[in-house]
Amino acid sequence: MQRKKICVLGLGYIGLPTAAMFATHGHNVIGVDVRSKVVDALNNAKITIEEPYLDILVQAAVKSENLIGRTEPEEADVFIIAVPTPITNDKRADMRYVVEAAESIVPYVRNGNIVVLESTSPPGTVRDVLCPILERSGLVLGEELYVGHSPERVLPGKILMELVGNNRIVGGINRKSAEKIKDIYKTFVNGEIFLTDETTAEMCKVMENTFRDVNIALANELAKICEEIGIDVWEVVRLCNKHPRVNIHQPGPGVGGHCLAVDPWFIVEKNPKTAEIIKMARQTNDSMPRFVADAIDGMLGESDYSRKICILGVTYKADVDDTRESPIIDLISVLGSRGYEVAAYDPHAKKFACEARSLEEAASESEMVVLGVNHEAFKKINFTELCRLTRGKVFFDLRNFMNKEELERAGFKVKVLGNGKADVQEVAAEDTAE
C-alpha cells in the first residue's frame, strides 16, 4: 500500500501499539496525546505503559523516524481516534474525550481523508456524535471524507500479536468508507477483515465483551450458591466444562478493565428497558467485592487483632499494570469503610490506594493475606516466611490460583472463593480458644 501519513489520537493501551504498528509497516505516523509526559517519553523511544515487546516496537518505530509524538494533531491522510471512553458514576458513557478529539481534527481534515473511531463506544456514536462534528469541516461525509468505526479486539499482555493475527471488523458510514478503512488496516492485519455499517460494528464490539461479562456473572452467581450449599464451585465448573457445548467462565472477585466492566453499560444506557439480563449481570459482578468483604468478616469474626488485611495484587487482571475498574481497588475501599487497615502489594501497578513498599511490609502483623490477582510472580513467594510475618495465618485465594497444600504446609489456613467446603470460619475465635 502507498505510504500514508496517519495521525493517531490517544497514546494509551490501544493507541500507542496501533501507532507503532503502522509506523513499523512503513507509514508516517504522528502520535497525539494531551499528556506531555506520554509524548516526551515517546519521542525518547520510551513507553509509560506495561505491555510485552511494546518497548521494542516503539524503539524501532521512533528510530526509523516513522513515529513522532505531538500534543496537537496536524494534517494527515488518516485520523484514528483511540481515546478513552470511561464510565460515569451513574453508569453512562463519558464521551468528552471522543468529542474533544473529533473537534481537534476538524481544522486539519481535507478532501479524501479517512477518519476512524477505534474507541469503544455506545452504538450510534459515529452517527450521532462523530459525524455531526466532522460535518463542520464542510466536506461531504462518505464522498469527500470517509468515516467509520473499527474496534480493537485484543487481550492485554498479547496486544501486539493479536493486533496482527485477530480478525477485525470495519464499519463504515457507507460501503466506500468501509473499503477505504479496510485498505488501511490491511497494512498489518493478517486476520480476516469483515465489512459492515458503523453502528453494527459498534454493537459487535460492546456485545463481544458483554457476552463474557454475562458468562462471568453466571460463574460468580454459581460461586455464591456453591458456598451456600457447601460444595466447590471450581470442581463444578471443571466438570460442567467437560460437556462439549458448555463453557462456564471462572468466578472471581469481580470484573475490571476498561472493556468488560464498562461496555455492557453502553448497551444498558441506550436500551434501559430491554437490556435486563445485561444489567443484572453487571450488578452481579459489581457485587463481588462486597461479597468478598462479607466473607472476610465471617472468617475473622470479632477479632482482638489489629484487623490488618494484606492484599496481593490490585490490577484488574494478571500480569498487567492496568488498574482501571479493578474490583480489588473496590474491595480495598469496602474494607477501609468497615474499619480494616489494608496494605496492598503489587509488583506491576504503581500509585494505588493503600500501597505497601514491599511484600514484607504488606504482610507484617496482618490477620489475613488475600490473593486478589493471579500474577505469576506470586507463585514464587516464600510462603513459610510470609506466614511467619502474619498474625492470623489465614490465606484467602480469590482466584483458585495457589497450591492449597503448599500454603497449608507453610502454616496457613486456606479459604478459596466459591469453595463452600473450606473450613476457616470464625478463625479468630478458634485461635482464641486455642
Short mmCIF file of C-alpha atoms in Angstrom, two decimals:
data_model
loop_
_atom_site.label_atom_id
_atom_site.label_comp_id
_atom_site.label_asym_id
_atom_site.label_seq_id
_atom_site.Cartn_x
_atom_site.Cartn_y
_atom_site.Cartn_z
CA MET A 1 0.00 0.00 0.00
CA GLN A 2 1.15 3.55 -0.71
CA ARG A 3 2.79 5.26 2.27
CA LYS A 4 0.25 7.31 4.23
CA LYS A 5 0.51 9.95 6.90
CA ILE A 6 -1.54 8.71 9.85
CA CYS A 7 -2.48 10.75 12.91
CA VAL A 8 -3.35 8.59 15.93
CA LEU A 9 -5.12 10.47 18.72
CA GLY A 10 -4.63 8.86 22.13
CA LEU A 11 -1.43 7.01 23.09
CA GLY A 12 -2.80 4.60 25.66
CA TYR A 13 -3.06 0.82 25.74
CA ILE A 14 -4.50 0.70 22.20
CA GLY A 15 -3.42 3.91 20.51
CA LEU A 16 0.31 3.54 21.13
CA PRO A 17 0.59 -0.09 19.91
CA THR A 18 -1.53 0.81 16.87
CA ALA A 19 0.62 3.84 16.06
CA ALA A 20 3.82 1.83 16.42
CA MET A 21 2.42 -0.96 14.27
CA PHE A 22 1.55 1.40 11.42
CA ALA A 23 4.95 3.10 11.73
CA THR A 24 6.92 -0.14 11.57
CA HIS A 25 4.96 -1.08 8.46
CA GLY A 26 6.13 1.94 6.52
CA HIS A 27 3.66 4.71 7.28
CA ASN A 28 4.48 8.16 8.63
CA VAL A 29 2.70 8.32 11.98
CA ILE A 30 2.00 11.26 14.28
CA GLY A 31 1.06 10.07 17.77
CA VAL A 32 -1.04 12.67 19.59
CA ASP A 33 -1.73 12.81 23.30
CA VAL A 34 -2.67 15.69 25.59
CA ARG A 35 -0.33 14.29 28.26
CA SER A 36 3.07 15.85 27.66
CA LYS A 37 4.73 13.14 29.78
CA VAL A 38 3.49 10.47 27.38
CA VAL A 39 4.57 12.46 24.31
CA ASP A 40 8.01 13.18 25.75
CA ALA A 41 8.50 9.50 26.58
CA LEU A 42 7.53 8.51 23.04
CA ASN A 43 9.94 10.96 21.47
CA ASN A 44 12.66 9.43 23.63
CA ALA A 45 11.64 5.97 22.37
CA LYS A 46 10.23 5.01 25.77
CA ILE A 47 6.80 3.87 26.92
CA THR A 48 4.72 4.66 30.00
CA ILE A 49 2.57 1.50 29.97
CA GLU A 50 3.39 -2.14 30.51
CA GLU A 51 2.91 -4.45 27.53
CA PRO A 52 5.26 -7.24 26.34
CA TYR A 53 7.55 -6.21 23.47
CA LEU A 54 5.88 -2.83 23.02
CA ASP A 55 9.07 -1.06 24.11
CA ILE A 56 11.00 -2.81 21.32
CA LEU A 57 8.38 -1.95 18.70
CA VAL A 58 8.27 1.70 19.77
CA GLN A 59 12.06 1.94 19.73
CA ALA A 60 12.12 0.59 16.19
CA ALA A 61 9.34 2.95 15.07
CA VAL A 62 10.98 6.05 16.57
CA LYS A 63 14.44 5.10 15.34
CA SER A 64 13.08 4.74 11.80
CA GLU A 65 11.71 8.31 12.13
CA ASN A 66 8.29 6.99 11.13
CA LEU A 67 6.77 7.74 14.55
CA ILE A 68 6.84 11.02 16.41
CA GLY A 69 4.79 12.34 19.32
CA ARG A 70 2.84 15.59 19.42
CA THR A 71 0.36 17.23 21.79
CA GLU A 72 -1.70 18.62 18.89
CA PRO A 73 -2.89 16.98 15.65
CA GLU A 74 -1.79 18.07 12.21
CA GLU A 75 -2.77 17.45 8.61
CA ALA A 76 -2.72 13.80 7.62
CA ASP A 77 -4.28 11.28 5.26
CA VAL A 78 -5.83 9.20 8.03
CA PHE A 79 -7.03 10.14 11.51
CA ILE A 80 -7.53 7.36 14.07
CA ILE A 81 -9.27 8.25 17.33
CA ALA A 82 -8.23 5.89 20.14
CA VAL A 83 -9.01 7.96 23.24
CA PRO A 84 -10.61 6.66 26.47
CA THR A 85 -14.37 6.27 26.82
CA PRO A 86 -14.78 5.87 30.59
CA ILE A 87 -17.97 5.31 32.52
CA THR A 88 -19.50 7.94 34.79
CA ASN A 89 -20.67 7.32 38.35
CA ASP A 90 -24.24 6.91 37.09
CA LYS A 91 -23.09 4.27 34.57
CA ARG A 92 -23.23 6.37 31.42
CA ALA A 93 -20.59 6.69 28.72
CA ASP A 94 -18.35 9.72 29.17
CA MET A 95 -17.78 10.79 25.56
CA ARG A 96 -15.94 14.02 26.25
CA TYR A 97 -12.58 12.68 25.01
CA VAL A 98 -14.09 11.47 21.74
CA VAL A 99 -15.77 14.83 21.28
CA GLU A 100 -12.57 16.74 22.05
CA ALA A 101 -10.52 14.55 19.71
CA ALA A 102 -13.04 14.92 16.88
CA GLU A 103 -13.22 18.68 17.33
CA SER A 104 -9.42 18.93 17.35
CA ILE A 105 -9.07 17.39 13.87
CA VAL A 106 -11.81 19.41 12.13
CA PRO A 107 -9.36 22.20 11.10
CA TYR A 108 -6.99 19.62 9.59
CA VAL A 109 -9.17 17.21 7.59
CA ARG A 110 -9.06 17.55 3.81
CA ASN A 111 -10.85 16.08 0.81
CA GLY A 112 -10.01 12.37 0.55
CA ASN A 113 -9.10 11.89 4.22
CA ILE A 114 -10.21 8.97 6.37
CA VAL A 115 -11.42 9.23 9.99
CA VAL A 116 -11.68 6.08 12.09
CA LEU A 117 -13.10 5.83 15.60
CA GLU A 118 -11.34 2.97 17.39
CA SER A 119 -12.51 3.91 20.88
CA THR A 120 -15.15 1.54 22.19
CA SER A 121 -18.40 3.48 22.19
CA PRO A 122 -22.16 3.08 22.59
CA PRO A 123 -23.86 2.01 19.36
CA GLY A 124 -24.74 5.13 17.42
CA THR A 125 -21.70 7.18 18.46
CA VAL A 126 -20.25 7.56 14.96
CA ARG A 127 -23.65 8.53 13.56
CA ASP A 128 -24.84 10.78 16.39
CA VAL A 129 -21.62 12.22 17.85
CA LEU A 130 -18.70 11.93 15.43
CA CYS A 131 -20.38 12.70 12.11
CA PRO A 132 -22.09 15.95 13.21
CA ILE A 133 -18.73 17.27 14.41
CA LEU A 134 -16.92 16.27 11.21
CA GLU A 135 -19.60 17.93 9.09
CA ARG A 136 -18.30 21.25 10.40
CA SER A 137 -15.35 20.75 8.03
CA GLY A 138 -17.67 21.43 5.11
CA LEU A 139 -16.72 18.12 3.50
CA VAL A 140 -19.35 15.65 2.30
CA LEU A 141 -19.13 12.63 4.57
CA GLY A 142 -18.85 9.36 2.69
CA GLU A 143 -17.79 11.10 -0.53
CA GLU A 144 -15.08 13.58 0.43
CA LEU A 145 -14.38 12.45 3.99
CA TYR A 146 -14.57 8.71 4.70
CA VAL A 147 -15.72 7.82 8.21
CA GLY A 148 -16.22 4.65 10.21
CA HIS A 149 -15.56 2.51 13.27
CA SER A 150 -13.01 -0.29 13.59
CA PRO A 151 -12.79 -1.56 17.16
CA GLU A 152 -9.76 -3.33 18.55
CA ARG A 153 -10.22 -6.92 19.75
CA VAL A 154 -7.02 -7.53 21.67
CA LEU A 155 -6.04 -9.02 25.01
CA PRO A 156 -3.72 -7.01 27.28
CA GLY A 157 -0.46 -8.92 27.55
CA LYS A 158 -0.83 -10.12 23.95
CA ILE A 159 -1.75 -6.88 22.21
CA LEU A 160 0.93 -6.87 19.52
CA MET A 161 0.33 -10.46 18.50
CA GLU A 162 -3.43 -10.04 18.43
CA LEU A 163 -3.38 -6.73 16.54
CA VAL A 164 -1.79 -8.65 13.71
CA GLY A 165 -3.45 -12.05 13.99
CA ASN A 166 -7.02 -11.39 15.07
CA ASN A 167 -9.93 -10.91 12.71
CA ARG A 168 -11.16 -7.34 12.52
CA ILE A 169 -14.48 -5.61 11.90
CA VAL A 170 -14.69 -2.41 9.88
CA GLY A 171 -17.92 -0.45 9.89
CA GLY A 172 -18.28 2.46 7.52
CA ILE A 173 -20.95 5.12 7.15
CA ASN A 174 -21.14 3.81 3.59
CA ARG A 175 -19.51 0.99 1.66
CA LYS A 176 -16.83 3.24 0.19
CA SER A 177 -15.76 4.37 3.66
CA ALA A 178 -15.58 0.78 4.90
CA GLU A 179 -13.45 -0.32 1.97
CA LYS A 180 -11.01 2.57 2.36
CA ILE A 181 -10.65 1.87 6.10
CA LYS A 182 -10.10 -1.81 5.36
CA ASP A 183 -7.27 -0.94 3.00
CA ILE A 184 -5.53 0.98 5.80
CA TYR A 185 -5.70 -1.87 8.31
CA LYS A 186 -4.59 -4.44 5.73
CA THR A 187 -1.18 -2.84 6.25
CA PHE A 188 -0.55 -5.14 9.21
CA VAL A 189 -3.67 -7.23 9.90
CA ASN A 190 -3.24 -10.85 8.85
CA GLY A 191 -6.65 -11.92 10.10
CA GLU A 192 -9.81 -11.51 8.06
CA ILE A 193 -11.38 -8.06 7.87
CA PHE A 194 -15.17 -8.06 7.76
CA LEU A 195 -17.13 -5.07 6.46
CA THR A 196 -20.40 -3.76 7.87
CA ASP A 197 -22.03 -0.47 8.82
CA GLU A 198 -20.65 1.68 11.64
CA THR A 199 -23.43 1.06 14.21
CA THR A 200 -23.28 -2.71 13.72
CA ALA A 201 -19.52 -2.57 14.26
CA GLU A 202 -20.05 -0.60 17.47
CA MET A 203 -22.62 -3.13 18.71
CA CYS A 204 -20.35 -6.06 17.85
CA LYS A 205 -17.56 -4.65 19.99
CA VAL A 206 -19.66 -4.00 23.07
CA MET A 207 -21.57 -7.27 22.72
CA GLU A 208 -18.39 -9.35 22.47
CA ASN A 209 -17.37 -8.04 25.87
CA THR A 210 -20.91 -8.23 27.22
CA PHE A 211 -21.06 -11.93 26.34
CA ARG A 212 -18.03 -12.56 28.52
CA ASP A 213 -19.30 -10.33 31.32
CA VAL A 214 -22.63 -12.17 31.44
CA ASN A 215 -20.85 -15.53 31.49
CA ILE A 216 -18.62 -14.40 34.36
CA ALA A 217 -21.71 -13.17 36.22
CA LEU A 218 -23.19 -16.64 35.85
CA ALA A 219 -19.99 -18.12 37.29
CA ASN A 220 -19.99 -15.62 40.17
CA GLU A 221 -23.60 -16.34 40.99
CA LEU A 222 -22.76 -20.04 40.89
CA ALA A 223 -19.87 -19.39 43.31
CA LYS A 224 -22.25 -17.76 45.79
CA ILE A 225 -24.66 -20.68 45.51
CA CYS A 226 -21.89 -23.25 45.97
CA GLU A 227 -20.74 -21.53 49.14
CA GLU A 228 -24.31 -21.58 50.45
CA ILE A 229 -24.79 -25.30 49.88
CA GLY A 230 -21.25 -26.35 50.84
CA ILE A 231 -19.65 -27.50 47.59
CA ASP A 232 -16.70 -26.34 45.48
CA VAL A 233 -17.54 -24.08 42.53
CA TRP A 234 -14.21 -24.80 40.87
CA GLU A 235 -14.98 -28.51 40.71
CA VAL A 236 -18.47 -27.76 39.41
CA VAL A 237 -17.08 -25.54 36.63
CA ARG A 238 -14.38 -28.07 35.74
CA LEU A 239 -16.85 -30.91 35.41
CA CYS A 240 -19.52 -28.87 33.63
CA ASN A 241 -16.97 -27.82 31.04
CA LYS A 242 -16.39 -31.48 30.15
CA HIS A 243 -19.69 -31.16 28.29
CA PRO A 244 -18.95 -30.44 24.60
CA ARG A 245 -21.36 -27.48 24.45
CA VAL A 246 -20.71 -25.88 27.86
CA ASN A 247 -18.07 -23.27 28.66
CA ILE A 248 -18.69 -21.65 32.05
CA HIS A 249 -16.14 -18.93 32.76
CA GLN A 250 -14.21 -18.65 36.02
CA PRO A 251 -15.60 -16.84 39.06
CA GLY A 252 -13.60 -14.23 40.93
CA PRO A 253 -13.73 -11.04 42.99
CA GLY A 254 -15.42 -9.09 40.21
CA VAL A 255 -14.73 -7.85 36.69
CA GLY A 256 -12.42 -4.98 35.83
CA GLY A 257 -10.64 -3.33 32.97
CA HIS A 258 -11.89 -0.77 30.52
CA CYS A 259 -13.83 -3.32 28.43
CA LEU A 260 -15.81 -5.96 30.31
CA ALA A 261 -16.66 -3.75 33.28
CA VAL A 262 -17.70 -0.82 31.09
CA ASP A 263 -19.00 -1.88 27.68
CA PRO A 264 -22.21 -3.60 28.88
CA TRP A 265 -23.34 -0.31 30.42
CA PHE A 266 -23.14 1.27 26.96
CA ILE A 267 -25.90 -1.10 25.85
CA VAL A 268 -27.93 -0.58 29.02
CA GLU A 269 -27.66 3.19 28.59
CA LYS A 270 -29.14 3.04 25.11
CA ASN A 271 -31.72 0.33 25.84
CA PRO A 272 -32.53 0.55 29.58
CA LYS A 273 -35.93 -1.19 29.38
CA THR A 274 -34.75 -4.08 27.22
CA ALA A 275 -31.21 -4.90 28.40
CA GLU A 276 -32.37 -6.51 31.65
CA ILE A 277 -30.09 -9.58 31.65
CA ILE A 278 -27.08 -7.43 30.77
CA LYS A 279 -27.83 -5.02 33.62
CA MET A 280 -28.34 -7.82 36.15
CA ALA A 281 -25.05 -9.42 35.10
CA ARG A 282 -23.23 -6.12 35.62
CA GLN A 283 -24.80 -5.73 39.04
CA THR A 284 -23.81 -9.29 39.97
CA ASN A 285 -20.19 -8.73 39.02
CA ASP A 286 -20.11 -5.35 40.73
CA SER A 287 -21.40 -7.01 43.91
CA MET A 288 -18.42 -9.35 44.24
CA PRO A 289 -16.05 -7.03 46.16
CA ARG A 290 -18.73 -6.63 48.84
CA PHE A 291 -19.33 -10.39 48.82
CA VAL A 292 -15.61 -10.94 49.41
CA ALA A 293 -15.61 -8.37 52.22
CA ASP A 294 -18.56 -10.17 53.83
CA ALA A 295 -16.61 -13.43 53.64
CA ILE A 296 -13.63 -11.76 55.34
CA ASP A 297 -15.93 -10.51 58.08
CA GLY A 298 -17.26 -14.03 58.53
CA MET A 299 -13.83 -15.60 58.77
CA LEU A 300 -12.34 -13.09 61.19
CA GLY A 301 -15.36 -12.53 63.39
CA GLU A 302 -14.88 -10.25 66.40
CA SER A 303 -11.11 -10.31 66.49
CA ASP A 304 -8.92 -8.57 69.03
CA TYR A 305 -6.19 -8.21 66.44
CA SER A 306 -5.44 -5.01 64.56
CA ARG A 307 -7.69 -6.20 61.74
CA LYS A 308 -4.99 -5.59 59.17
CA ILE A 309 -5.57 -7.20 55.79
CA CYS A 310 -2.73 -7.86 53.34
CA ILE A 311 -3.84 -7.89 49.70
CA LEU A 312 -1.70 -9.34 46.92
CA GLY A 313 -2.41 -7.66 43.59
CA VAL A 314 -4.61 -4.70 42.65
CA THR A 315 -4.66 -4.72 38.84
CA TYR A 316 -7.79 -5.77 37.01
CA LYS A 317 -6.14 -8.92 35.63
CA ALA A 318 -2.93 -10.89 35.91
CA ASP A 319 0.49 -9.69 34.76
CA VAL A 320 -0.55 -6.22 33.57
CA ASP A 321 -0.17 -2.79 35.19
CA ASP A 322 -3.71 -1.62 34.42
CA THR A 323 -5.92 -0.85 37.45
CA ARG A 324 -8.89 0.62 35.56
CA GLU A 325 -12.19 -0.55 37.10
CA SER A 326 -10.27 -3.08 39.19
CA PRO A 327 -12.56 -4.96 41.60
CA ILE A 328 -9.65 -5.19 44.03
CA ILE A 329 -9.50 -1.40 44.25
CA ASP A 330 -13.21 -1.55 45.10
CA LEU A 331 -12.53 -4.26 47.69
CA ILE A 332 -9.89 -2.07 49.34
CA SER A 333 -12.43 0.74 49.56
CA VAL A 334 -15.10 -1.52 51.08
CA LEU A 335 -12.68 -2.95 53.66
CA GLY A 336 -11.50 0.53 54.58
CA SER A 337 -15.07 1.66 55.12
CA ARG A 338 -15.53 -1.24 57.56
CA GLY A 339 -12.58 -0.23 59.68
CA TYR A 340 -9.90 -2.58 58.37
CA GLU A 341 -6.33 -1.48 57.90
CA VAL A 342 -5.42 -2.51 54.38
CA ALA A 343 -1.92 -2.90 52.95
CA ALA A 344 -1.68 -3.91 49.30
CA TYR A 345 1.32 -5.06 47.30
CA ASP A 346 1.53 -5.39 43.51
CA PRO A 347 4.76 -5.86 41.52
CA HIS A 348 3.14 -4.44 38.38
CA ALA A 349 1.00 -1.49 39.47
CA LYS A 350 2.11 1.90 40.77
CA LYS A 351 0.48 4.59 42.91
CA PHE A 352 -2.67 2.93 44.19
CA ALA A 353 -4.66 3.06 47.41
CA CYS A 354 -3.02 1.50 50.49
CA GLU A 355 0.17 0.72 48.58
CA ALA A 356 2.87 -1.02 50.61
CA ARG A 357 6.50 -0.54 49.72
CA SER A 358 7.19 -4.26 49.87
CA LEU A 359 5.51 -7.61 50.32
CA GLU A 360 7.02 -7.84 53.79
CA GLU A 361 5.54 -4.51 54.81
CA ALA A 362 2.12 -5.51 53.49
CA ALA A 363 2.08 -8.88 55.28
CA SER A 364 3.62 -7.85 58.59
CA GLU A 365 1.20 -8.33 61.52
CA SER A 366 -1.74 -8.92 59.17
CA GLU A 367 -4.64 -11.13 60.15
CA MET A 368 -5.24 -12.36 56.63
CA VAL A 369 -3.49 -12.49 53.28
CA VAL A 370 -5.87 -12.09 50.34
CA LEU A 371 -4.75 -13.16 46.88
CA GLY A 372 -6.56 -10.64 44.71
CA VAL A 373 -4.78 -11.04 41.38
CA ASN A 374 -3.17 -14.15 39.94
CA HIS A 375 0.17 -12.61 38.98
CA GLU A 376 2.72 -15.28 38.10
CA ALA A 377 5.23 -13.56 40.40
CA PHE A 378 3.14 -14.53 43.42
CA LYS A 379 3.83 -18.24 42.86
CA LYS A 380 7.47 -17.54 43.69
CA ILE A 381 6.73 -16.22 47.18
CA ASN A 382 8.34 -17.93 50.15
CA PHE A 383 5.08 -18.81 51.88
CA THR A 384 6.71 -20.09 55.03
CA GLU A 385 8.33 -16.70 55.53
CA LEU A 386 5.10 -14.95 54.53
CA CYS A 387 3.14 -16.94 57.11
CA ARG A 388 5.70 -16.12 59.76
CA LEU A 389 5.15 -12.41 59.17
CA THR A 390 1.39 -12.61 59.66
CA ARG A 391 -0.63 -12.85 62.86
CA GLY A 392 -3.84 -14.51 61.72
CA LYS A 393 -2.23 -17.18 59.49
CA VAL A 394 -5.20 -17.11 57.08
CA PHE A 395 -4.87 -17.11 53.29
CA PHE A 396 -7.91 -16.22 51.18
CA ASP A 397 -7.42 -17.12 47.50
CA LEU A 398 -9.92 -15.25 45.30
CA ARG A 399 -8.66 -16.85 42.08
CA ASN A 400 -8.11 -20.52 42.96
CA PHE A 401 -4.55 -19.83 41.86
CA MET A 402 -2.30 -21.02 44.67
CA ASN A 403 -1.32 -24.53 45.66
CA LYS A 404 -3.52 -25.14 48.70
CA GLU A 405 -1.32 -27.92 50.08
CA GLU A 406 1.79 -25.75 49.82
CA LEU A 407 0.07 -22.95 51.70
CA GLU A 408 -1.11 -25.34 54.41
CA ARG A 409 2.41 -26.77 54.80
CA ALA A 410 3.65 -23.21 55.28
CA GLY A 411 1.22 -22.84 58.18
CA PHE A 412 -1.78 -21.09 56.61
CA LYS A 413 -5.42 -21.93 56.99
CA VAL A 414 -6.73 -21.63 53.45
CA LYS A 415 -10.03 -20.40 52.07
CA VAL A 416 -10.79 -20.37 48.32
CA LEU A 417 -13.55 -18.15 46.96
CA GLY A 418 -16.57 -20.23 46.00
CA ASN A 419 -15.50 -23.33 47.87
CA GLY A 420 -18.15 -23.99 50.49
CA LYS A 421 -16.15 -26.95 51.80
CA ALA A 422 -13.42 -24.69 53.20
CA ASP A 423 -13.36 -24.75 56.98
CA VAL A 424 -11.87 -21.48 58.12
CA GLN A 425 -14.99 -19.85 59.50
CA GLU A 426 -14.51 -17.79 62.64
CA VAL A 427 -10.75 -18.30 62.50
CA ALA A 428 -10.12 -15.62 65.07
CA ALA A 429 -12.48 -17.29 67.53
CA GLU A 430 -10.78 -20.65 67.02
CA ASP A 431 -7.36 -19.16 67.58
CA THR A 432 -8.56 -17.51 70.75
CA ALA A 433 -9.97 -20.84 72.01
CA GLU A 434 -6.63 -22.50 71.38
#
